[in-house]
Amino acid sequence: CSVPWQFIVIALGILISLRLVIIAVLVTNIFQYGHQKHELQEFLKHHNNCSIMQRDINLKDELLKNKSIECNLLETLNRDQDILRDKTKTVLDSLQHT
């Protein structure tokens, strides 16, 4: 009940070949995982940069809005001051002529 040595050699050759294919697939998957991990890290880095830039833009928009309100208030105060100055001048002029 002895198995010829050629069958044993063929069976071992097939097993070794399968093992090499499995190792090659595993190594390929490891490299793909590393590459995908790197791409994901780059994406997250860019996403974080975009989020920071968006917050910066929002803060600058808010600052611009506040400055615009401030400017409008100053213009109103200036206009009121001009009106008061004109009225005061008119009153003073009328007092001097009487």
Coordinates of C-alpha atoms in Angstrom, one line a residue:
C1 CA 0.0 0.0 0.0
S2 CA 2.9 2.3 -0.8
V3 CA 2.2 5.6 -2.7
P4 CA 4.7 6.2 -5.5
W5 CA 7.1 9.0 -4.7
Q6 CA 6.1 11.0 -7.9
F7 CA 2.6 11.5 -6.4
I8 CA 4.1 12.7 -3.1
V9 CA 6.3 15.2 -5.0
I10 CA 3.4 16.5 -7.1
A11 CA 1.2 16.9 -4.0
L12 CA 4.0 18.7 -2.1
G13 CA 4.6 20.9 -5.2
I14 CA 0.9 21.8 -5.4
L15 CA 0.8 22.6 -1.6
I16 CA 3.9 24.7 -1.8
S17 CA 2.6 26.6 -4.9
L18 CA -0.7 27.2 -3.1
R19 CA 1.2 28.5 0.0
L20 CA 3.3 30.8 -2.2
V21 CA 0.1 32.2 -3.9
I22 CA -1.5 32.8 -0.4
I23 CA 1.6 34.6 0.8
A24 CA 1.7 36.7 -2.4
V25 CA -2.0 37.6 -1.9
L26 CA -1.4 38.5 1.8
V27 CA 1.7 40.6 1.0
T28 CA -0.3 42.4 -1.8
N29 CA -3.2 43.1 0.7
I30 CA -0.7 44.4 3.3
F31 CA 0.7 46.9 0.8
Q32 CA -2.7 47.9 -0.4
Y33 CA -3.8 48.5 3.2
G34 CA -0.7 50.7 3.8
H35 CA -1.4 52.7 0.7
Q36 CA -5.1 53.1 1.5
K37 CA -4.2 54.1 5.1
H38 CA -1.8 56.8 3.7
E39 CA -4.5 58.1 1.3
L40 CA -7.0 58.3 4.1
Q41 CA -4.6 60.2 6.4
E42 CA -3.9 62.6 3.5
F43 CA -7.7 63.1 3.0
L44 CA -8.3 63.7 6.7
K45 CA -5.4 66.2 6.8
H46 CA -6.9 68.1 3.8
H47 CA -10.4 67.9 5.4
N48 CA -9.1 69.3 8.7
N49 CA -7.3 72.1 6.8
C50 CA -10.5 72.9 4.9
S51 CA -12.5 73.0 8.2
I52 CA -9.9 75.3 9.7
M53 CA -10.1 77.6 6.6
Q54 CA -13.9 77.6 6.7
R55 CA -13.9 78.6 10.4
D56 CA -11.4 81.3 9.6
I57 CA -13.6 82.6 6.7
N58 CA -16.7 82.5 9.0
L59 CA -14.8 84.5 11.7
K60 CA -13.7 87.0 9.1
D61 CA -17.2 87.3 7.8
E62 CA -18.4 88.0 11.3
L63 CA -15.7 90.6 11.8
L64 CA -16.6 92.3 8.6
K65 CA -20.2 92.4 9.6
N66 CA -19.3 93.9 12.9
K67 CA -17.1 96.5 11.3
S68 CA -19.8 97.3 8.8
I69 CA -22.3 97.9 11.7
E70 CA -19.6 100.0 13.5
C71 CA -19.0 102.0 10.4
N72 CA -22.8 102.6 9.9
L73 CA -23.0 103.8 13.6
L74 CA -20.1 106.1 13.1
E75 CA -21.6 107.6 10.0
T76 CA -24.9 108.1 11.8
L77 CA -23.1 109.8 14.7
N78 CA -21.1 112.0 12.3
R79 CA -24.3 113.0 10.5
D80 CA -26.0 113.8 13.8
Q81 CA -23.0 115.8 14.9
D82 CA -23.1 117.8 11.6
I83 CA -26.8 118.5 12.1
L84 CA -26.2 119.7 15.7
R85 CA -23.2 121.8 14.6
D86 CA -25.3 123.4 11.9
K87 CA -28.2 124.1 14.4
T88 CA -25.8 125.5 16.9
K89 CA -24.2 127.8 14.3
T90 CA -27.7 129.0 13.2
V91 CA -28.7 129.7 16.8
L92 CA -25.4 131.5 17.6
D93 CA -25.7 133.5 14.3
S94 CA -29.2 134.5 15.2
L95 CA -28.2 135.5 18.7
Q96 CA -25.3 137.7 17.4
H97 CA -27.7 139.5 15.1
T98 CA -30.2 140.4 17.8

